């Protein structure tokens, strides 16, 4: 999701072009472990200071994560949606391969 200023809305085609160029640059560089480590550290801090949510929402989230389709281990139910530890460059590359102009959707609201 990208939020644009009024000027950005007027220049939305240029914004889309820049996003596509940036994705191409990231694809060319390949997965970077240091980026993963920074994001994982940030997620750990966010989780550490996570505020309590609505109990009903929490129970619903737990029950959804326990579904077979999610295949989340029981010991990961509390942290699973918030933290990520595994460095999986193969999955990052797979996602980059899906980020193409042909798969792009642009909505201006």
PDB file of N, CA and C in Angstrom:
ATOM      1  N   UNK A   1       0.851  -1.164   0.000  1.00  0.00           N
ATOM      2  CA  UNK A   1       0.000   0.000   0.000  1.00  0.00           C
ATOM      3  C   UNK A   1       0.896   1.225   0.000  1.00  0.00           C
ATOM      4  N   UNK A   2       0.588   2.133  -0.879  1.00  0.00           N
ATOM      5  CA  UNK A   2       1.323   3.389  -0.966  1.00  0.00           C
ATOM      6  C   UNK A   2       0.308   4.517  -0.849  1.00  0.00           C
ATOM      7  N   UNK A   3       0.551   5.428   0.077  1.00  0.00           N
ATOM      8  CA  UNK A   3      -0.308   6.590   0.248  1.00  0.00           C
ATOM      9  C   UNK A   3       0.353   7.771  -0.446  1.00  0.00           C
ATOM     10  N   UNK A   4      -0.413   8.441  -1.283  1.00  0.00           N
ATOM     11  CA  UNK A   4       0.127   9.546  -2.069  1.00  0.00           C
ATOM     12  C   UNK A   4      -0.404  10.886  -1.581  1.00  0.00           C
ATOM     13  N   UNK A   5       0.409  11.922  -1.755  1.00  0.00           N
ATOM     14  CA  UNK A   5      -0.045  13.284  -1.532  1.00  0.00           C
ATOM     15  C   UNK A   5      -0.904  13.680  -2.729  1.00  0.00           C
ATOM     16  N   UNK A   6      -1.477  14.858  -2.688  1.00  0.00           N
ATOM     17  CA  UNK A   6      -2.258  15.336  -3.838  1.00  0.00           C
ATOM     18  C   UNK A   6      -1.380  15.396  -5.090  1.00  0.00           C
ATOM     19  N   UNK A   7      -0.175  15.888  -4.919  1.00  0.00           N
ATOM     20  CA  UNK A   7       0.739  15.952  -6.061  1.00  0.00           C
ATOM     21  C   UNK A   7       1.069  14.541  -6.550  1.00  0.00           C
ATOM     22  N   UNK A   8       1.256  13.614  -5.598  1.00  0.00           N
ATOM     23  CA  UNK A   8       1.533  12.233  -5.962  1.00  0.00           C
ATOM     24  C   UNK A   8       0.415  11.610  -6.774  1.00  0.00           C
ATOM     25  N   UNK A   9      -0.827  11.935  -6.401  1.00  0.00           N
ATOM     26  CA  UNK A   9      -1.972  11.421  -7.157  1.00  0.00           C
ATOM     27  C   UNK A   9      -1.915  11.946  -8.593  1.00  0.00           C
ATOM     28  N   UNK A  10      -1.536  13.204  -8.747  1.00  0.00           N
ATOM     29  CA  UNK A  10      -1.426  13.780 -10.097  1.00  0.00           C
ATOM     30  C   UNK A  10      -0.307  13.105 -10.897  1.00  0.00           C
ATOM     31  N   UNK A  11       0.698  12.595 -10.200  1.00  0.00           N
ATOM     32  CA  UNK A  11       1.858  11.974 -10.852  1.00  0.00           C
ATOM     33  C   UNK A  11       1.864  10.450 -10.655  1.00  0.00           C
ATOM     34  N   UNK A  12       0.691   9.839 -10.526  1.00  0.00           N
ATOM     35  CA  UNK A  12       0.621   8.426 -10.163  1.00  0.00           C
ATOM     36  C   UNK A  12       1.338   7.523 -11.147  1.00  0.00           C
ATOM     37  N   UNK A  13       1.348   7.853 -12.424  1.00  0.00           N
ATOM     38  CA  UNK A  13       2.042   7.000 -13.399  1.00  0.00           C
ATOM     39  C   UNK A  13       3.541   6.983 -13.130  1.00  0.00           C
ATOM     40  N   UNK A  14       4.091   8.120 -12.758  1.00  0.00           N
ATOM     41  CA  UNK A  14       5.515   8.192 -12.419  1.00  0.00           C
ATOM     42  C   UNK A  14       5.800   7.390 -11.149  1.00  0.00           C
ATOM     43  N   UNK A  15       4.884   7.450 -10.178  1.00  0.00           N
ATOM     44  CA  UNK A  15       5.042   6.677  -8.941  1.00  0.00           C
ATOM     45  C   UNK A  15       5.062   5.186  -9.263  1.00  0.00           C
ATOM     46  N   UNK A  16       4.139   4.731 -10.090  1.00  0.00           N
ATOM     47  CA  UNK A  16       4.098   3.321 -10.477  1.00  0.00           C
ATOM     48  C   UNK A  16       5.402   2.939 -11.179  1.00  0.00           C
ATOM     49  N   UNK A  17       5.861   3.792 -12.068  1.00  0.00           N
ATOM     50  CA  UNK A  17       7.122   3.528 -12.781  1.00  0.00           C
ATOM     51  C   UNK A  17       8.286   3.376 -11.796  1.00  0.00           C
ATOM     52  N   UNK A  18       8.367   4.267 -10.811  1.00  0.00           N
ATOM     53  CA  UNK A  18       9.446   4.200  -9.820  1.00  0.00           C
ATOM     54  C   UNK A  18       9.358   2.934  -8.969  1.00  0.00           C
ATOM     55  N   UNK A  19       8.152   2.529  -8.610  1.00  0.00           N
ATOM     56  CA  UNK A  19       7.971   1.300  -7.829  1.00  0.00           C
ATOM     57  C   UNK A  19       8.447   0.093  -8.632  1.00  0.00           C
ATOM     58  N   UNK A  20       8.071   0.039  -9.909  1.00  0.00           N
ATOM     59  CA  UNK A  20       8.485  -1.070 -10.768  1.00  0.00           C
ATOM     60  C   UNK A  20      10.011  -1.089 -10.911  1.00  0.00           C
ATOM     61  N   UNK A  21      10.632   0.081 -11.072  1.00  0.00           N
ATOM     62  CA  UNK A  21      12.093   0.153 -11.151  1.00  0.00           C
ATOM     63  C   UNK A  21      12.745  -0.330  -9.860  1.00  0.00           C
ATOM     64  N   UNK A  22      12.174   0.058  -8.728  1.00  0.00           N
ATOM     65  CA  UNK A  22      12.746  -0.349  -7.437  1.00  0.00           C
ATOM     66  C   UNK A  22      12.641  -1.861  -7.242  1.00  0.00           C
ATOM     67  N   UNK A  23      11.523  -2.430  -7.626  1.00  0.00           N
ATOM     68  CA  UNK A  23      11.359  -3.887  -7.532  1.00  0.00           C
ATOM     69  C   UNK A  23      12.388  -4.579  -8.424  1.00  0.00           C
ATOM     70  N   UNK A  24      12.615  -4.040  -9.612  1.00  0.00           N
ATOM     71  CA  UNK A  24      13.622  -4.613 -10.519  1.00  0.00           C
ATOM     72  C   UNK A  24      15.011  -4.538  -9.895  1.00  0.00           C
ATOM     73  N   UNK A  25      15.324  -3.432  -9.221  1.00  0.00           N
ATOM     74  CA  UNK A  25      16.618  -3.298  -8.542  1.00  0.00           C
ATOM     75  C   UNK A  25      16.751  -4.329  -7.432  1.00  0.00           C
ATOM     76  N   UNK A  26      15.707  -4.486  -6.622  1.00  0.00           N
ATOM     77  CA  UNK A  26      15.737  -5.475  -5.542  1.00  0.00           C
ATOM     78  C   UNK A  26      15.899  -6.887  -6.092  1.00  0.00           C
ATOM     79  N   UNK A  27      15.212  -7.178  -7.186  1.00  0.00           N
ATOM     80  CA  UNK A  27      15.328  -8.490  -7.820  1.00  0.00           C
ATOM     81  C   UNK A  27      16.757  -8.725  -8.290  1.00  0.00           C
ATOM     82  N   UNK A  28      17.362  -7.712  -8.902  1.00  0.00           N
ATOM     83  CA  UNK A  28      18.738  -7.836  -9.409  1.00  0.00           C
ATOM     84  C   UNK A  28      19.736  -8.039  -8.268  1.00  0.00           C
ATOM     85  N   UNK A  29      19.525  -7.369  -7.155  1.00  0.00           N
ATOM     86  CA  UNK A  29      20.425  -7.516  -6.007  1.00  0.00           C
ATOM     87  C   UNK A  29      20.258  -8.874  -5.338  1.00  0.00           C
ATOM     88  N   UNK A  30      19.055  -9.428  -5.411  1.00  0.00           N
ATOM     89  CA  UNK A  30      18.780 -10.696  -4.750  1.00  0.00           C
ATOM     90  C   UNK A  30      18.510 -10.491  -3.271  1.00  0.00           C
ATOM     91  N   UNK A  31      18.091 -11.552  -2.592  1.00  0.00           N
ATOM     92  CA  UNK A  31      17.802 -11.463  -1.159  1.00  0.00           C
ATOM     93  C   UNK A  31      19.030 -11.029  -0.365  1.00  0.00           C
ATOM     94  N   UNK A  32      18.815 -10.114   0.558  1.00  0.00           N
ATOM     95  CA  UNK A  32      19.895  -9.583   1.387  1.00  0.00           C
ATOM     96  C   UNK A  32      19.646  -9.991   2.846  1.00  0.00           C
ATOM     97  N   UNK A  33      20.577 -10.746   3.396  1.00  0.00           N
ATOM     98  CA  UNK A  33      20.385 -11.241   4.764  1.00  0.00           C
ATOM     99  C   UNK A  33      20.313 -10.100   5.782  1.00  0.00           C
ATOM    100  N   UNK A  34      21.079  -9.032   5.562  1.00  0.00           N
ATOM    101  CA  UNK A  34      21.068  -7.925   6.527  1.00  0.00           C
ATOM    102  C   UNK A  34      19.690  -7.273   6.600  1.00  0.00           C
ATOM    103  N   UNK A  35      18.955  -7.232   5.498  1.00  0.00           N
ATOM    104  CA  UNK A  35      17.609  -6.666   5.509  1.00  0.00           C
ATOM    105  C   UNK A  35      16.701  -7.553   6.362  1.00  0.00           C
ATOM    106  N   UNK A  36      16.820  -8.861   6.167  1.00  0.00           N
ATOM    107  CA  UNK A  36      16.031  -9.808   6.962  1.00  0.00           C
ATOM    108  C   UNK A  36      16.320  -9.630   8.447  1.00  0.00           C
ATOM    109  N   UNK A  37      17.593  -9.496   8.797  1.00  0.00           N
ATOM    110  CA  UNK A  37      17.971  -9.363  10.206  1.00  0.00           C
ATOM    111  C   UNK A  37      17.414  -8.073  10.814  1.00  0.00           C
ATOM    112  N   UNK A  38      17.451  -6.981  10.064  1.00  0.00           N
ATOM    113  CA  UNK A  38      16.895  -5.723  10.568  1.00  0.00           C
ATOM    114  C   UNK A  38      15.382  -5.822  10.762  1.00  0.00           C
ATOM    115  N   UNK A  39      14.697  -6.433   9.797  1.00  0.00           N
ATOM    116  CA  UNK A  39      13.248  -6.597   9.925  1.00  0.00           C
ATOM    117  C   UNK A  39      12.891  -7.523  11.087  1.00  0.00           C
ATOM    118  N   UNK A  40      13.665  -8.578  11.274  1.00  0.00           N
ATOM    119  CA  UNK A  40      13.421  -9.507  12.385  1.00  0.00           C
ATOM    120  C   UNK A  40      13.637  -8.799  13.722  1.00  0.00           C
ATOM    121  N   UNK A  41      14.687  -7.987  13.823  1.00  0.00           N
ATOM    122  CA  UNK A  41      14.940  -7.226  15.057  1.00  0.00           C
ATOM    123  C   UNK A  41      13.801  -6.252  15.346  1.00  0.00           C
ATOM    124  N   UNK A  42      13.335  -5.571  14.317  1.00  0.00           N
ATOM    125  CA  UNK A  42      12.235  -4.619  14.471  1.00  0.00           C
ATOM    126  C   UNK A  42      10.963  -5.341  14.906  1.00  0.00           C
ATOM    127  N   UNK A  43      10.697  -6.511  14.323  1.00  0.00           N
ATOM    128  CA  UNK A  43       9.512  -7.290  14.698  1.00  0.00           C
ATOM    129  C   UNK A  43       9.594  -7.744  16.150  1.00  0.00           C
ATOM    130  N   UNK A  44      10.790  -8.136  16.598  1.00  0.00           N
ATOM    131  CA  UNK A  44      10.957  -8.540  18.006  1.00  0.00           C
ATOM    132  C   UNK A  44      10.644  -7.376  18.945  1.00  0.00           C
ATOM    133  N   UNK A  45      11.103  -6.176  18.597  1.00  0.00           N
ATOM    134  CA  UNK A  45      10.811  -5.000  19.432  1.00  0.00           C
ATOM    135  C   UNK A  45       9.307  -4.697  19.422  1.00  0.00           C
ATOM    136  N   UNK A  46       8.697  -4.753  18.253  1.00  0.00           N
ATOM    137  CA  UNK A  46       7.250  -4.513  18.175  1.00  0.00           C
ATOM    138  C   UNK A  46       6.498  -5.517  19.035  1.00  0.00           C
ATOM    139  N   UNK A  47       6.908  -6.786  18.985  1.00  0.00           N
ATOM    140  CA  UNK A  47       6.238  -7.817  19.761  1.00  0.00           C
ATOM    141  C   UNK A  47       6.449  -7.595  21.262  1.00  0.00           C
ATOM    142  N   UNK A  48       7.650  -7.215  21.627  1.00  0.00           N
ATOM    143  CA  UNK A  48       7.968  -7.007  23.049  1.00  0.00           C
ATOM    144  C   UNK A  48       7.061  -5.942  23.660  1.00  0.00           C
ATOM    145  N   UNK A  49       6.732  -4.908  22.882  1.00  0.00           N
ATOM    146  CA  UNK A  49       5.924  -3.807  23.400  1.00  0.00           C
ATOM    147  C   UNK A  49       4.500  -3.805  22.830  1.00  0.00           C
ATOM    148  N   UNK A  50       4.060  -4.958  22.364  1.00  0.00           N
ATOM    149  CA  UNK A  50       2.720  -5.105  21.809  1.00  0.00           C
ATOM    150  C   UNK A  50       1.679  -4.880  22.901  1.00  0.00           C
ATOM    151  N   UNK A  51       0.706  -4.056  22.601  1.00  0.00           N
ATOM    152  CA  UNK A  51      -0.364  -3.802  23.571  1.00  0.00           C
ATOM    153  C   UNK A  51      -1.401  -4.910  23.481  1.00  0.00           C
ATOM    154  N   UNK A  52      -2.052  -5.170  24.605  1.00  0.00           N
ATOM    155  CA  UNK A  52      -3.115  -6.169  24.626  1.00  0.00           C
ATOM    156  C   UNK A  52      -4.253  -5.726  23.717  1.00  0.00           C
ATOM    157  N   UNK A  53      -4.736  -6.678  22.937  1.00  0.00           N
ATOM    158  CA  UNK A  53      -5.858  -6.395  22.051  1.00  0.00           C
ATOM    159  C   UNK A  53      -7.153  -6.880  22.651  1.00  0.00           C
ATOM    160  N   UNK A  54      -8.199  -6.801  21.877  1.00  0.00           N
ATOM    161  CA  UNK A  54      -9.504  -7.288  22.294  1.00  0.00           C
ATOM    162  C   UNK A  54      -9.429  -8.806  22.461  1.00  0.00           C
ATOM    163  N   UNK A  55      -9.842  -9.345  23.626  1.00  0.00           N
ATOM    164  CA  UNK A  55      -9.748 -10.794  23.854  1.00  0.00           C
ATOM    165  C   UNK A  55     -10.472 -11.623  22.795  1.00  0.00           C
ATOM    166  N   UNK A  56     -11.626 -11.165  22.319  1.00  0.00           N
ATOM    167  CA  UNK A  56     -12.359 -11.917  21.304  1.00  0.00           C
ATOM    168  C   UNK A  56     -11.555 -11.987  20.005  1.00  0.00           C
ATOM    169  N   UNK A  57     -10.918 -10.884  19.638  1.00  0.00           N
ATOM    170  CA  UNK A  57     -10.090 -10.880  18.426  1.00  0.00           C
ATOM    171  C   UNK A  57      -8.896 -11.819  18.581  1.00  0.00           C
ATOM    172  N   UNK A  58      -8.321 -11.834  19.780  1.00  0.00           N
ATOM    173  CA  UNK A  58      -7.175 -12.693  20.043  1.00  0.00           C
ATOM    174  C   UNK A  58      -7.554 -14.164  19.914  1.00  0.00           C
ATOM    175  N   UNK A  59      -8.681 -14.536  20.491  1.00  0.00           N
ATOM    176  CA  UNK A  59      -9.154 -15.923  20.416  1.00  0.00           C
ATOM    177  C   UNK A  59      -9.439 -16.304  18.964  1.00  0.00           C
ATOM    178  N   UNK A  60     -10.045 -15.405  18.224  1.00  0.00           N
ATOM    179  CA  UNK A  60     -10.341 -15.681  16.818  1.00  0.00           C
ATOM    180  C   UNK A  60      -9.043 -15.860  16.027  1.00  0.00           C
ATOM    181  N   UNK A  61      -8.058 -15.014  16.291  1.00  0.00           N
ATOM    182  CA  UNK A  61      -6.763 -15.146  15.609  1.00  0.00           C
ATOM    183  C   UNK A  61      -6.106 -16.484  15.947  1.00  0.00           C
ATOM    184  N   UNK A  62      -6.129 -16.870  17.213  1.00  0.00           N
ATOM    185  CA  UNK A  62      -5.554 -18.162  17.613  1.00  0.00           C
ATOM    186  C   UNK A  62      -6.257 -19.314  16.899  1.00  0.00           C
ATOM    187  N   UNK A  63      -7.583 -19.268  16.887  1.00  0.00           N
ATOM    188  CA  UNK A  63      -8.321 -20.373  16.269  1.00  0.00           C
ATOM    189  C   UNK A  63      -8.038 -20.447  14.766  1.00  0.00           C
ATOM    190  N   UNK A  64      -7.896 -19.298  14.110  1.00  0.00           N
ATOM    191  CA  UNK A  64      -7.564 -19.296  12.685  1.00  0.00           C
ATOM    192  C   UNK A  64      -6.162 -19.884  12.462  1.00  0.00           C
ATOM    193  N   UNK A  65      -5.232 -19.527  13.336  1.00  0.00           N
ATOM    194  CA  UNK A  65      -3.859 -20.029  13.192  1.00  0.00           C
ATOM    195  C   UNK A  65      -3.743 -21.514  13.509  1.00  0.00           C
ATOM    196  N   UNK A  66      -4.743 -22.081  14.186  1.00  0.00           N
ATOM    197  CA  UNK A  66      -4.726 -23.502  14.502  1.00  0.00           C
ATOM    198  C   UNK A  66      -5.320 -24.359  13.383  1.00  0.00           C
ATOM    199  N   UNK A  67      -5.911 -23.722  12.378  1.00  0.00           N
ATOM    200  CA  UNK A  67      -6.475 -24.480  11.260  1.00  0.00           C
ATOM    201  C   UNK A  67      -5.374 -25.236  10.520  1.00  0.00           C
ATOM    202  N   UNK A  68      -5.695 -26.411   9.996  1.00  0.00           N
ATOM    203  CA  UNK A  68      -4.688 -27.203   9.270  1.00  0.00           C
ATOM    204  C   UNK A  68      -4.056 -26.447   8.094  1.00  0.00           C
ATOM    205  N   UNK A  69      -4.828 -25.563   7.446  1.00  0.00           N
ATOM    206  CA  UNK A  69      -4.293 -24.826   6.307  1.00  0.00           C
ATOM    207  C   UNK A  69      -3.145 -23.896   6.716  1.00  0.00           C
ATOM    208  N   UNK A  70      -3.167 -23.431   7.934  1.00  0.00           N
ATOM    209  CA  UNK A  70      -2.122 -22.516   8.411  1.00  0.00           C
ATOM    210  C   UNK A  70      -0.892 -23.285   8.902  1.00  0.00           C
ATOM    211  N   UNK A  71      -1.111 -24.498   9.328  1.00  0.00           N
ATOM    212  CA  UNK A  71      -0.056 -25.394   9.834  1.00  0.00           C
ATOM    213  C   UNK A  71       0.927 -24.699  10.768  1.00  0.00           C
ATOM    214  N   UNK A  72       0.403 -23.908  11.697  1.00  0.00           N
ATOM    215  CA  UNK A  72       1.260 -23.241  12.673  1.00  0.00           C
ATOM    216  C   UNK A  72       1.438 -24.143  13.886  1.00  0.00           C
ATOM    217  N   UNK A  73       2.676 -24.317  14.285  1.00  0.00           N
ATOM    218  CA  UNK A  73       2.967 -25.152  15.450  1.00  0.00           C
ATOM    219  C   UNK A  73       2.371 -24.512  16.705  1.00  0.00           C
ATOM    220  N   UNK A  74       1.927 -25.358  17.603  1.00  0.00           N
ATOM    221  CA  UNK A  74       1.289 -24.878  18.827  1.00  0.00           C
ATOM    222  C   UNK A  74       2.192 -23.924  19.617  1.00  0.00           C
ATOM    223  N   UNK A  75       3.491 -24.208  19.642  1.00  0.00           N
ATOM    224  CA  UNK A  75       4.413 -23.353  20.400  1.00  0.00           C
ATOM    225  C   UNK A  75       4.630 -21.987  19.745  1.00  0.00           C
ATOM    226  N   UNK A  76       4.171 -21.838  18.486  1.00  0.00           N
ATOM    227  CA  UNK A  76       4.325 -20.573  17.778  1.00  0.00           C
ATOM    228  C   UNK A  76       3.044 -19.742  17.750  1.00  0.00           C
ATOM    229  N   UNK A  77       1.992 -20.192  18.415  1.00  0.00           N
ATOM    230  CA  UNK A  77       0.710 -19.489  18.335  1.00  0.00           C
ATOM    231  C   UNK A  77       0.797 -18.046  18.831  1.00  0.00           C
ATOM    232  N   UNK A  78       1.539 -17.799  19.888  1.00  0.00           N
ATOM    233  CA  UNK A  78       1.632 -16.436  20.418  1.00  0.00           C
ATOM    234  C   UNK A  78       2.527 -15.545  19.568  1.00  0.00           C
ATOM    235  N   UNK A  79       3.641 -16.080  19.130  1.00  0.00           N
ATOM    236  CA  UNK A  79       4.618 -15.257  18.416  1.00  0.00           C
ATOM    237  C   UNK A  79       4.544 -15.383  16.901  1.00  0.00           C
ATOM    238  N   UNK A  80       3.972 -16.474  16.413  1.00  0.00           N
ATOM    239  CA  UNK A  80       3.976 -16.777  14.986  1.00  0.00           C
ATOM    240  C   UNK A  80       3.546 -15.655  14.066  1.00  0.00           C
ATOM    241  N   UNK A  81       2.424 -14.992  14.342  1.00  0.00           N
ATOM    242  CA  UNK A  81       1.996 -13.922  13.440  1.00  0.00           C
ATOM    243  C   UNK A  81       2.871 -12.664  13.522  1.00  0.00           C
ATOM    244  N   UNK A  82       3.710 -12.578  14.553  1.00  0.00           N
ATOM    245  CA  UNK A  82       4.460 -11.343  14.789  1.00  0.00           C
ATOM    246  C   UNK A  82       5.950 -11.454  14.492  1.00  0.00           C
ATOM    247  N   UNK A  83       6.517 -12.621  14.715  1.00  0.00           N
ATOM    248  CA  UNK A  83       7.965 -12.784  14.578  1.00  0.00           C
ATOM    249  C   UNK A  83       8.306 -13.692  13.415  1.00  0.00           C
ATOM    250  N   UNK A  84       9.484 -13.485  12.862  1.00  0.00           N
ATOM    251  CA  UNK A  84       9.991 -14.398  11.847  1.00  0.00           C
ATOM    252  C   UNK A  84      11.482 -14.549  12.069  1.00  0.00           C
ATOM    253  N   UNK A  85      11.942 -15.751  12.050  1.00  0.00           N
ATOM    254  CA  UNK A  85      13.339 -16.033  12.341  1.00  0.00           C
ATOM    255  C   UNK A  85      14.067 -16.660  11.162  1.00  0.00           C
ATOM    256  N   UNK A  86      13.366 -17.477  10.395  1.00  0.00           N
ATOM    257  CA  UNK A  86      14.025 -18.252   9.351  1.00  0.00           C
ATOM    258  C   UNK A  86      14.459 -17.379   8.185  1.00  0.00           C
ATOM    259  N   UNK A  87      15.710 -17.512   7.795  1.00  0.00           N
ATOM    260  CA  UNK A  87      16.257 -16.839   6.610  1.00  0.00           C
ATOM    261  C   UNK A  87      16.005 -17.769   5.433  1.00  0.00           C
ATOM    262  N   UNK A  88      15.053 -17.391   4.573  1.00  0.00           N
ATOM    263  CA  UNK A  88      14.646 -18.221   3.442  1.00  0.00           C
ATOM    264  C   UNK A  88      14.802 -17.437   2.135  1.00  0.00           C
ATOM    265  N   UNK A  89      16.018 -17.303   1.632  1.00  0.00           N
ATOM    266  CA  UNK A  89      16.214 -16.544   0.391  1.00  0.00           C
ATOM    267  C   UNK A  89      15.461 -17.139  -0.786  1.00  0.00           C
ATOM    268  N   UNK A  90      15.217 -18.457  -0.761  1.00  0.00           N
ATOM    269  CA  UNK A  90      14.461 -19.088  -1.849  1.00  0.00           C
ATOM    270  C   UNK A  90      13.035 -18.560  -1.915  1.00  0.00           C
ATOM    271  N   UNK A  91      12.413 -18.319  -0.758  1.00  0.00           N
ATOM    272  CA  UNK A  91      11.055 -17.775  -0.743  1.00  0.00           C
ATOM    273  C   UNK A  91      11.027 -16.313  -1.185  1.00  0.00           C
ATOM    274  N   UNK A  92      12.053 -15.570  -0.801  1.00  0.00           N
ATOM    275  CA  UNK A  92      12.144 -14.166  -1.215  1.00  0.00           C
ATOM    276  C   UNK A  92      12.267 -14.091  -2.732  1.00  0.00           C
ATOM    277  N   UNK A  93      13.106 -14.936  -3.300  1.00  0.00           N
ATOM    278  CA  UNK A  93      13.266 -14.973  -4.758  1.00  0.00           C
ATOM    279  C   UNK A  93      11.949 -15.359  -5.426  1.00  0.00           C
ATOM    280  N   UNK A  94      11.240 -16.303  -4.852  1.00  0.00           N
ATOM    281  CA  UNK A  94       9.954 -16.727  -5.402  1.00  0.00           C
ATOM    282  C   UNK A  94       8.954 -15.567  -5.414  1.00  0.00           C
ATOM    283  N   UNK A  95       8.957 -14.775  -4.356  1.00  0.00           N
ATOM    284  CA  UNK A  95       8.062 -13.618  -4.290  1.00  0.00           C
ATOM    285  C   UNK A  95       8.479 -12.574  -5.318  1.00  0.00           C
ATOM    286  N   UNK A  96       9.790 -12.308  -5.423  1.00  0.00           N
ATOM    287  CA  UNK A  96      10.267 -11.362  -6.437  1.00  0.00           C
ATOM    288  C   UNK A  96       9.825 -11.797  -7.832  1.00  0.00           C
ATOM    289  N   UNK A  97       9.863 -13.089  -8.092  1.00  0.00           N
ATOM    290  CA  UNK A  97       9.470 -13.600  -9.409  1.00  0.00           C
ATOM    291  C   UNK A  97       7.987 -13.344  -9.699  1.00  0.00           C
ATOM    292  N   UNK A  98       7.188 -13.219  -8.652  1.00  0.00           N
ATOM    293  CA  UNK A  98       5.749 -12.959  -8.829  1.00  0.00           C
ATOM    294  C   UNK A  98       5.438 -11.467  -8.973  1.00  0.00           C
ATOM    295  N   UNK A  99       6.373 -10.617  -8.560  1.00  0.00           N
ATOM    296  CA  UNK A  99       6.144  -9.176  -8.625  1.00  0.00           C
ATOM    297  C   UNK A  99       6.493  -8.666 -10.016  1.00  0.00           C
ATOM    298  N   UNK A 100       5.539  -8.787 -10.925  1.00  0.00           N
ATOM    299  CA  UNK A 100       5.738  -8.368 -12.307  1.00  0.00           C
ATOM    300  C   UNK A 100       4.653  -7.371 -12.697  1.00  0.00           C
ATOM    301  N   UNK A 101       4.910  -6.648 -13.763  1.00  0.00           N
ATOM    302  CA  UNK A 101       3.918  -5.706 -14.268  1.00  0.00           C
ATOM    303  C   UNK A 101       2.640  -6.453 -14.647  1.00  0.00           C
ATOM    304  N   UNK A 102       2.789  -7.662 -15.175  1.00  0.00           N
ATOM    305  CA  UNK A 102       1.619  -8.461 -15.568  1.00  0.00           C
ATOM    306  C   UNK A 102       0.754  -8.826 -14.362  1.00  0.00           C
ATOM    307  N   UNK A 103       1.349  -8.928 -13.178  1.00  0.00           N
ATOM    308  CA  UNK A 103       0.610  -9.290 -11.964  1.00  0.00           C
ATOM    309  C   UNK A 103       0.216  -8.077 -11.140  1.00  0.00           C
ATOM    310  N   UNK A 104       0.524  -6.890 -11.612  1.00  0.00           N
ATOM    311  CA  UNK A 104       0.305  -5.684 -10.839  1.00  0.00           C
ATOM    312  C   UNK A 104      -1.150  -5.225 -10.900  1.00  0.00           C
ATOM    313  N   UNK A 105      -1.582  -4.674  -9.795  1.00  0.00           N
ATOM    314  CA  UNK A 105      -2.914  -4.053  -9.741  1.00  0.00           C
ATOM    315  C   UNK A 105      -2.741  -2.671  -9.123  1.00  0.00           C
ATOM    316  N   UNK A 106      -3.224  -1.671  -9.804  1.00  0.00           N
ATOM    317  CA  UNK A 106      -3.129  -0.299  -9.316  1.00  0.00           C
ATOM    318  C   UNK A 106      -4.548   0.231  -9.129  1.00  0.00           C
ATOM    319  N   UNK A 107      -4.863   0.643  -7.902  1.00  0.00           N
ATOM    320  CA  UNK A 107      -6.154   1.248  -7.589  1.00  0.00           C
ATOM    321  C   UNK A 107      -5.900   2.647  -7.044  1.00  0.00           C
ATOM    322  N   UNK A 108      -6.523   3.619  -7.643  1.00  0.00           N
ATOM    323  CA  UNK A 108      -6.467   4.990  -7.113  1.00  0.00           C
ATOM    324  C   UNK A 108      -7.791   5.280  -6.444  1.00  0.00           C
ATOM    325  N   UNK A 109      -7.724   5.587  -5.166  1.00  0.00           N
ATOM    326  CA  UNK A 109      -8.944   5.838  -4.410  1.00  0.00           C
ATOM    327  C   UNK A 109      -8.917   7.258  -3.894  1.00  0.00           C
TER     328      UNK A 109
END
